[in-house]
Amino acid sequence: MTIRCEKVRELLGGFHDNELQGREFRTVSEHLKVCAGCAGELKRLETMSRLLKAHYEELAGKEDLSQVWSRVSAAIETPGVSDGREPLLERIMKIFALPKPAWAIAGAVAVVVVLMLASLPGDHMSTLAANDCIIDKVDSENCSFMLYEAGATKMKIIWVIDQGSGETEQQTGVTS
Amino acid sequence: MIIVPLRKSLVTLATVFAILAIVFFANVASAKDEGYGGSARITVYVIEASNGVPGVDPEIREIVEQFEGAFRYSTYKLVSKIPKKVGLGEEEKFSLPGDRELVVLCRGYKHNRIKLNVRIVEKRKDSRELLNTDFGIVDGGTMIIGGYPHRDGKLMLAISADM
């Protein structure tokens, strides 16, 4: 028996149950055309399946089915499963038993969301000072003005100097 | 054997979620910036700064502490406090001492800042415009416009904006 035969035999069960798809299905079906051993194994599998099916059908014929529903009802009414739902712990365990690719996809989505948040336009509030202010324009026809930024909170100050009054920076008390 | 359809449904679910996330955050970003349809609460503190008896009115102490050191005035007195709600694209007038008027226009909200146009108009002498400024201030922030003579000192206007 070759390594290929070993692999094919691992998949024979699935092939027999029509559960294989794509490449796996092609690999097995092509191998069966050229390998008498594996084809024979499939035949044995089919024979066994047929015999088992016949056996169970025979057993089912003998079984008193009128008792089945009363047993099912009794099981449903058992405390803890009376609402037809699985216990919480089992449901949580099932979530964590998901295949790894699912977690990889969820992780990728989370990274995309974080990157999108980081790339939102403009500065984020957390990086702005309490009084952060951007002055785009200051116009005054008759007065001069000075711009200041004071303190840790970056408070912006527009200080107007009236030309008519002849005051100077010294007189206003501005220390800049 | 059940893994294959489960993976397929998870991939579909993840794709749908990613698309929804993109649409949601795109909408949030545009709503915050361009589509802001609310109003801003503007509070104008009219302050008289002078070199009289040293002291700061308790109501403006927090504001004065933030610019203290930039000026050499010893007295900061609150003349008036005027809170007003200014709608997007609307103008509100704040009366100032000395026949002056502060006119605030709310221009919107962009890049986490409330965008305002502020004008100081002298009501005498054919409504001479003393100052015209555009600025964007962070929500809850305060900026100062000052220097106009008032009694024995100068007038300072602390303009606070929040949404």
Tab-separated table of C-alpha atoms in Angstrom:
chain	number	residue	atom	x	y	z
A	1	MET	CA	0.000	0.000	0.000
A	2	THR	CA	1.468	3.383	-1.038
A	3	ILE	CA	1.334	6.651	0.858
A	4	ARG	CA	-1.289	7.821	-1.626
A	5	CYS	CA	-3.417	4.745	-0.860
A	6	GLU	CA	-3.178	5.536	2.879
A	7	LYS	CA	-4.426	9.067	2.280
A	8	VAL	CA	-7.204	7.907	-0.033
A	9	ARG	CA	-8.385	5.342	2.497
A	10	GLU	CA	-8.619	8.023	5.145
A	11	LEU	CA	-10.987	9.847	2.813
A	12	LEU	CA	-12.947	6.807	1.664
A	13	GLY	CA	-15.547	7.194	4.412
A	14	GLY	CA	-16.288	10.738	3.346
A	15	PHE	CA	-16.286	9.711	-0.334
A	16	HIS	CA	-18.796	6.964	0.393
A	17	ASP	CA	-21.039	9.425	2.288
A	18	ASN	CA	-20.792	12.033	-0.547
A	19	GLU	CA	-19.146	14.514	1.822
A	20	LEU	CA	-16.037	15.263	-0.264
A	21	GLN	CA	-15.773	18.304	-2.471
A	22	GLY	CA	-13.401	19.771	-5.045
A	23	ARG	CA	-9.836	18.504	-5.078
A	24	GLU	CA	-10.358	15.789	-2.454
A	25	PHE	CA	-13.250	14.309	-4.415
A	26	ARG	CA	-11.260	14.332	-7.686
A	27	THR	CA	-8.183	12.811	-6.043
A	28	VAL	CA	-10.135	9.902	-4.574
A	29	SER	CA	-12.270	9.193	-7.625
A	30	GLU	CA	-9.245	9.242	-9.980
A	31	HIS	CA	-7.253	7.037	-7.633
A	32	LEU	CA	-10.072	4.496	-7.435
A	33	LYS	CA	-9.961	4.115	-11.226
A	34	VAL	CA	-6.357	2.924	-11.141
A	35	CYS	CA	-6.042	1.237	-7.713
A	36	ALA	CA	-7.781	-2.098	-7.376
A	37	GLY	CA	-6.930	-2.302	-3.657
A	38	CYS	CA	-8.651	0.962	-2.768
A	39	ALA	CA	-11.566	0.168	-5.098
A	40	GLY	CA	-11.967	-3.139	-3.278
A	41	GLU	CA	-11.865	-1.295	0.064
A	42	LEU	CA	-14.667	0.977	-1.131
A	43	LYS	CA	-16.648	-2.093	-2.201
A	44	ARG	CA	-16.209	-3.580	1.303
A	45	LEU	CA	-17.317	-0.306	2.816
A	46	GLU	CA	-20.439	-0.271	0.636
A	47	THR	CA	-21.220	-3.886	1.506
A	48	MET	CA	-20.790	-3.202	5.244
A	49	SER	CA	-22.969	-0.122	5.004
A	50	ARG	CA	-25.669	-2.047	3.163
A	51	LEU	CA	-25.603	-4.878	5.726
A	52	LEU	CA	-25.746	-2.445	8.646
A	53	LYS	CA	-28.629	-0.577	7.074
A	54	ALA	CA	-30.544	-3.843	6.557
A	55	HIS	CA	-29.777	-4.915	10.126
A	56	TYR	CA	-31.020	-1.664	11.630
A	57	GLU	CA	-34.138	-1.709	9.463
A	58	GLU	CA	-34.832	-5.171	10.801
A	59	LEU	CA	-34.290	-3.998	14.372
A	60	ALA	CA	-36.494	-0.973	13.820
A	61	GLY	CA	-39.262	-3.254	12.601
A	62	LYS	CA	-39.136	-5.199	15.857
A	63	GLU	CA	-38.970	-2.107	18.101
A	64	ASP	CA	-42.157	-0.901	19.780
A	65	LEU	CA	-42.137	2.715	18.562
A	66	SER	CA	-45.103	3.670	20.705
A	67	GLN	CA	-42.663	3.865	23.660
A	68	VAL	CA	-40.201	6.175	21.866
A	69	TRP	CA	-42.155	9.412	22.193
A	70	SER	CA	-42.846	8.923	25.888
A	71	ARG	CA	-39.063	8.509	26.452
A	72	VAL	CA	-38.306	11.641	24.387
A	73	SER	CA	-40.902	13.649	26.373
A	74	ALA	CA	-39.383	12.473	29.630
A	75	ALA	CA	-35.912	13.592	28.457
A	76	ILE	CA	-37.190	17.054	27.380
A	77	GLU	CA	-38.815	17.635	30.763
A	78	THR	CA	-35.572	16.898	32.614
A	79	PRO	CA	-34.523	20.018	34.664
A	80	GLY	CA	-31.907	22.165	32.896
A	81	VAL	CA	-33.035	21.261	29.394
A	82	SER	CA	-36.739	21.957	29.785
A	83	ASP	CA	-36.565	25.053	27.525
A	84	GLY	CA	-34.934	23.045	24.761
A	85	ARG	CA	-31.728	25.139	25.003
A	86	GLU	CA	-28.270	23.868	25.770
A	87	PRO	CA	-26.683	24.889	29.084
A	88	LEU	CA	-24.769	28.199	28.911
A	89	LEU	CA	-21.355	26.636	29.515
A	90	GLU	CA	-21.815	24.221	26.603
A	91	ARG	CA	-22.851	27.076	24.312
A	92	ILE	CA	-19.763	29.096	25.279
A	93	MET	CA	-17.542	26.065	24.758
A	94	LYS	CA	-19.034	25.627	21.285
A	95	ILE	CA	-18.155	29.211	20.380
A	96	PHE	CA	-14.540	28.660	21.361
A	97	ALA	CA	-14.496	25.356	19.531
A	98	LEU	CA	-14.924	27.149	16.189
A	99	PRO	CA	-12.223	26.396	13.621
A	100	LYS	CA	-9.132	28.631	13.723
A	101	PRO	CA	-9.773	30.356	10.341
A	102	ALA	CA	-12.890	31.902	11.881
A	103	TRP	CA	-10.768	33.582	14.564
A	104	ALA	CA	-8.263	34.699	11.927
A	105	ILE	CA	-11.069	36.388	9.962
A	106	ALA	CA	-12.505	37.987	13.097
A	107	GLY	CA	-9.010	39.258	13.995
A	108	ALA	CA	-8.547	40.698	10.506
A	109	VAL	CA	-11.895	42.495	10.743
A	110	ALA	CA	-10.929	43.901	14.159
A	111	VAL	CA	-7.627	45.204	12.736
A	112	VAL	CA	-9.498	46.853	9.831
A	113	VAL	CA	-11.872	48.568	12.271
A	114	VAL	CA	-9.003	49.829	14.453
A	115	LEU	CA	-7.150	51.162	11.397
A	116	MET	CA	-10.290	52.923	10.207
A	117	LEU	CA	-10.767	54.548	13.586
A	118	ALA	CA	-7.164	55.677	13.571
A	119	SER	CA	-7.504	57.179	10.105
A	120	LEU	CA	-10.618	59.251	10.761
A	121	PRO	CA	-10.015	62.785	9.542
A	122	GLY	CA	-8.658	65.404	11.881
A	123	ASP	CA	-7.069	65.268	15.268
A	124	HIS	CA	-8.540	63.131	17.992
A	125	MET	CA	-9.934	64.740	21.104
A	126	SER	CA	-7.500	62.915	23.333
A	127	THR	CA	-4.559	64.651	21.628
A	128	LEU	CA	-6.057	68.161	21.797
A	129	ALA	CA	-5.358	70.603	24.602
A	130	ALA	CA	-8.349	71.836	26.637
A	131	ASN	CA	-8.472	75.150	24.755
A	132	ASP	CA	-6.949	74.053	21.481
A	133	CYS	CA	-7.924	76.652	18.901
A	134	ILE	CA	-6.887	77.292	15.323
A	135	ILE	CA	-7.214	80.905	14.226
A	136	ASP	CA	-7.792	80.974	10.477
A	137	LYS	CA	-8.126	84.725	10.010
A	138	VAL	CA	-7.978	88.007	11.925
A	139	ASP	CA	-8.886	91.263	10.173
A	140	SER	CA	-9.055	94.733	11.567
A	141	GLU	CA	-9.224	97.903	9.494
A	142	ASN	CA	-8.340	100.381	12.179
A	143	CYS	CA	-6.456	98.434	14.820
A	144	SER	CA	-3.305	96.352	15.148
A	145	PHE	CA	-3.408	93.116	17.067
A	146	MET	CA	-1.145	90.529	18.614
A	147	LEU	CA	-1.701	86.781	18.920
A	148	TYR	CA	-0.696	84.854	22.025
A	149	GLU	CA	-0.890	81.340	23.306
A	150	ALA	CA	-1.014	81.119	27.078
A	151	GLY	CA	-0.464	78.300	29.528
A	152	ALA	CA	-0.571	74.539	29.290
A	153	THR	CA	-4.152	74.600	27.991
A	154	LYS	CA	-2.942	76.574	24.952
A	155	MET	CA	-5.497	79.325	25.363
A	156	LYS	CA	-5.365	81.633	22.332
A	157	ILE	CA	-5.478	85.394	22.868
A	158	ILE	CA	-6.157	88.061	20.283
A	159	TRP	CA	-5.026	91.351	21.807
A	160	VAL	CA	-6.215	94.438	19.975
A	161	ILE	CA	-4.208	97.643	20.078
A	162	ASP	CA	-6.262	100.688	19.188
A	163	GLN	CA	-4.177	102.834	16.831
A	164	GLY	CA	-6.048	105.929	17.909
A	165	SER	CA	-5.096	105.547	21.543
A	166	GLY	CA	-1.381	105.416	20.769
A	167	GLU	CA	-0.830	102.662	23.338
A	168	THR	CA	2.154	100.352	23.201
A	169	GLU	CA	2.668	96.752	24.249
A	170	GLN	CA	4.337	98.040	27.397
A	171	GLN	CA	1.305	100.072	28.360
A	172	THR	CA	-1.197	97.272	27.862
A	173	GLY	CA	0.643	95.189	30.365
A	174	VAL	CA	1.115	92.317	27.916
A	175	THR	CA	4.271	90.419	28.715
A	176	SER	CA	4.028	87.876	25.841
B	1	MET	CA	-17.299	17.243	7.718
B	2	ILE	CA	-19.523	20.013	9.069
B	3	ILE	CA	-16.456	22.354	9.124
B	4	VAL	CA	-16.657	23.264	5.407
B	5	PRO	CA	-20.148	24.891	5.397
B	6	LEU	CA	-19.375	26.478	8.785
B	7	ARG	CA	-16.229	28.117	7.388
B	8	LYS	CA	-18.157	29.367	4.373
B	9	SER	CA	-20.836	30.964	6.511
B	10	LEU	CA	-18.209	32.559	8.778
B	11	VAL	CA	-16.374	34.036	5.786
B	12	THR	CA	-19.677	35.455	4.498
B	13	LEU	CA	-20.518	36.794	7.965
B	14	ALA	CA	-17.096	38.415	8.347
B	15	THR	CA	-17.341	40.022	4.888
B	16	VAL	CA	-20.786	41.434	5.647
B	17	PHE	CA	-19.529	42.735	9.004
B	18	ALA	CA	-16.481	44.402	7.394
B	19	ILE	CA	-18.687	46.134	4.792
B	20	LEU	CA	-21.098	47.317	7.485
B	21	ALA	CA	-18.190	48.604	9.592
B	22	ILE	CA	-16.790	50.563	6.617
B	23	VAL	CA	-20.200	52.096	5.840
B	24	PHE	CA	-20.833	52.908	9.522
B	25	PHE	CA	-17.498	54.612	10.160
B	26	ALA	CA	-17.638	56.500	6.868
B	27	ASN	CA	-21.033	57.847	7.917
B	28	VAL	CA	-19.824	58.722	11.424
B	29	ALA	CA	-16.821	60.601	10.023
B	30	SER	CA	-18.892	62.584	7.547
B	31	ALA	CA	-21.635	63.260	10.096
B	32	LYS	CA	-19.129	64.592	12.604
B	33	ASP	CA	-17.408	66.807	10.083
B	34	GLU	CA	-19.488	68.045	7.206
B	35	GLY	CA	-23.006	67.083	8.118
B	36	TYR	CA	-23.076	68.630	11.588
B	37	GLY	CA	-26.557	70.045	11.869
B	38	GLY	CA	-26.701	71.034	15.510
B	39	SER	CA	-25.939	74.198	17.347
B	40	ALA	CA	-23.200	75.506	19.638
B	41	ARG	CA	-23.580	76.970	23.105
B	42	ILE	CA	-21.523	80.122	23.234
B	43	THR	CA	-20.795	81.821	26.528
B	44	VAL	CA	-19.163	85.233	26.514
B	45	TYR	CA	-17.531	86.372	29.745
B	46	VAL	CA	-17.004	90.117	29.640
B	47	ILE	CA	-14.041	90.831	31.902
B	48	GLU	CA	-12.521	94.110	32.992
B	49	ALA	CA	-8.776	93.819	33.566
B	50	SER	CA	-7.103	96.644	35.472
B	51	ASN	CA	-4.445	97.410	37.998
B	52	GLY	CA	-6.720	98.178	40.936
B	53	VAL	CA	-7.075	96.288	44.178
B	54	PRO	CA	-5.694	92.797	43.450
B	55	GLY	CA	-8.380	90.180	43.037
B	56	VAL	CA	-10.200	87.867	40.647
B	57	ASP	CA	-13.955	87.283	40.589
B	58	PRO	CA	-14.586	83.660	41.670
B	59	GLU	CA	-16.698	82.935	38.589
B	60	ILE	CA	-13.829	83.676	36.214
B	61	ARG	CA	-10.959	82.367	38.368
B	62	GLU	CA	-10.682	79.160	36.307
B	63	ILE	CA	-10.402	81.144	33.076
B	64	VAL	CA	-7.985	83.729	34.470
B	65	GLU	CA	-5.705	81.006	35.836
B	66	GLN	CA	-5.235	79.736	32.309
B	67	PHE	CA	-3.803	82.979	30.944
B	68	GLU	CA	-2.351	84.428	34.115
B	69	GLY	CA	1.273	85.296	33.549
B	70	ALA	CA	0.629	86.542	30.033
B	71	PHE	CA	-0.641	89.845	31.449
B	72	ARG	CA	0.422	92.138	34.254
B	73	TYR	CA	-3.034	93.152	35.412
B	74	SER	CA	-3.829	92.645	39.077
B	75	THR	CA	-7.625	92.851	38.972
B	76	TYR	CA	-9.991	90.767	36.868
B	77	LYS	CA	-13.627	91.701	37.346
B	78	LEU	CA	-16.567	89.956	35.682
B	79	VAL	CA	-18.703	92.628	34.046
B	80	SER	CA	-21.242	90.222	32.536
B	81	LYS	CA	-21.703	86.639	31.484
B	82	ILE	CA	-23.844	86.022	28.412
B	83	PRO	CA	-24.717	82.466	27.380
B	84	LYS	CA	-26.459	81.960	24.037
B	85	LYS	CA	-27.269	79.078	21.742
B	86	VAL	CA	-26.102	79.692	18.185
B	87	GLY	CA	-27.564	77.536	15.411
B	88	LEU	CA	-25.545	76.365	12.464
B	89	GLY	CA	-25.223	79.201	9.955
B	90	GLU	CA	-26.908	81.602	12.341
B	91	GLU	CA	-25.678	84.813	13.972
B	92	GLU	CA	-26.120	85.866	17.576
B	93	LYS	CA	-25.329	89.291	18.995
B	94	PHE	CA	-23.776	89.844	22.417
B	95	SER	CA	-23.975	93.323	23.810
B	96	LEU	CA	-20.687	94.738	25.091
B	97	PRO	CA	-19.885	97.818	27.175
B	98	GLY	CA	-18.977	100.996	25.347
B	99	ASP	CA	-21.626	100.658	22.634
B	100	ARG	CA	-19.896	97.687	21.126
B	101	GLU	CA	-21.384	94.422	19.959
B	102	LEU	CA	-19.948	90.954	19.544
B	103	VAL	CA	-21.485	89.053	16.619
B	104	VAL	CA	-20.938	85.290	16.545
B	105	LEU	CA	-21.676	83.143	13.499
B	106	CYS	CA	-21.570	79.344	13.888
B	107	ARG	CA	-19.937	77.944	10.747
B	108	GLY	CA	-20.084	74.264	11.695
B	109	TYR	CA	-17.985	71.537	13.193
B	110	LYS	CA	-14.862	70.227	11.505
B	111	HIS	CA	-11.824	68.245	12.622
B	112	ASN	CA	-13.127	68.115	16.206
B	113	ARG	CA	-13.427	71.887	16.393
B	114	ILE	CA	-16.394	74.236	16.485
B	115	LYS	CA	-15.861	76.734	13.666
B	116	LEU	CA	-16.898	80.289	14.454
B	117	ASN	CA	-16.762	83.705	12.862
B	118	VAL	CA	-16.574	86.478	15.447
B	119	ARG	CA	-16.929	90.181	14.740
B	120	ILE	CA	-16.692	93.112	17.115
B	121	VAL	CA	-18.688	96.024	15.876
B	122	GLU	CA	-18.747	99.530	17.255
B	123	LYS	CA	-22.329	100.736	17.158
B	124	ARG	CA	-21.287	104.354	17.034
B	125	LYS	CA	-19.566	105.866	14.010
B	126	ASP	CA	-21.704	103.975	11.438
B	127	SER	CA	-21.140	100.469	12.793
B	128	ARG	CA	-17.368	100.418	12.381
B	129	GLU	CA	-16.074	96.847	12.423
B	130	LEU	CA	-13.245	96.649	14.933
B	131	LEU	CA	-12.337	93.018	14.422
B	132	ASN	CA	-13.293	90.095	12.227
B	133	THR	CA	-11.862	86.678	12.970
B	134	ASP	CA	-12.453	83.051	11.958
B	135	PHE	CA	-11.334	80.285	14.269
B	136	GLY	CA	-12.012	76.692	15.179
B	137	ILE	CA	-12.072	75.839	18.855
B	138	VAL	CA	-12.194	72.480	20.560
B	139	ASP	CA	-15.492	71.508	22.221
B	140	GLY	CA	-15.523	73.098	25.682
B	141	GLY	CA	-12.573	75.360	24.894
B	142	THR	CA	-12.141	79.071	25.583
B	143	MET	CA	-10.302	81.810	23.706
B	144	ILE	CA	-9.735	85.455	24.560
B	145	ILE	CA	-10.216	88.640	22.603
B	146	GLY	CA	-9.139	91.739	24.487
B	147	GLY	CA	-7.421	95.061	24.552
B	148	TYR	CA	-10.317	97.489	24.159
B	149	PRO	CA	-10.193	100.404	26.626
B	150	HIS	CA	-12.797	100.209	29.363
B	151	ARG	CA	-12.912	102.583	32.345
B	152	ASP	CA	-9.496	102.371	33.994
B	153	GLY	CA	-8.456	99.148	32.347
B	154	LYS	CA	-9.025	96.934	29.346
B	155	LEU	CA	-11.911	94.828	28.213
B	156	MET	CA	-11.324	91.119	27.788
B	157	LEU	CA	-13.856	88.763	26.202
B	158	ALA	CA	-13.522	85.091	27.085
B	159	ILE	CA	-15.454	83.145	24.450
B	160	SER	CA	-16.313	79.557	25.403
B	161	ALA	CA	-17.908	77.166	22.952
B	162	ASP	CA	-19.398	73.763	23.457
B	163	MET	CA	-21.872	71.543	21.643
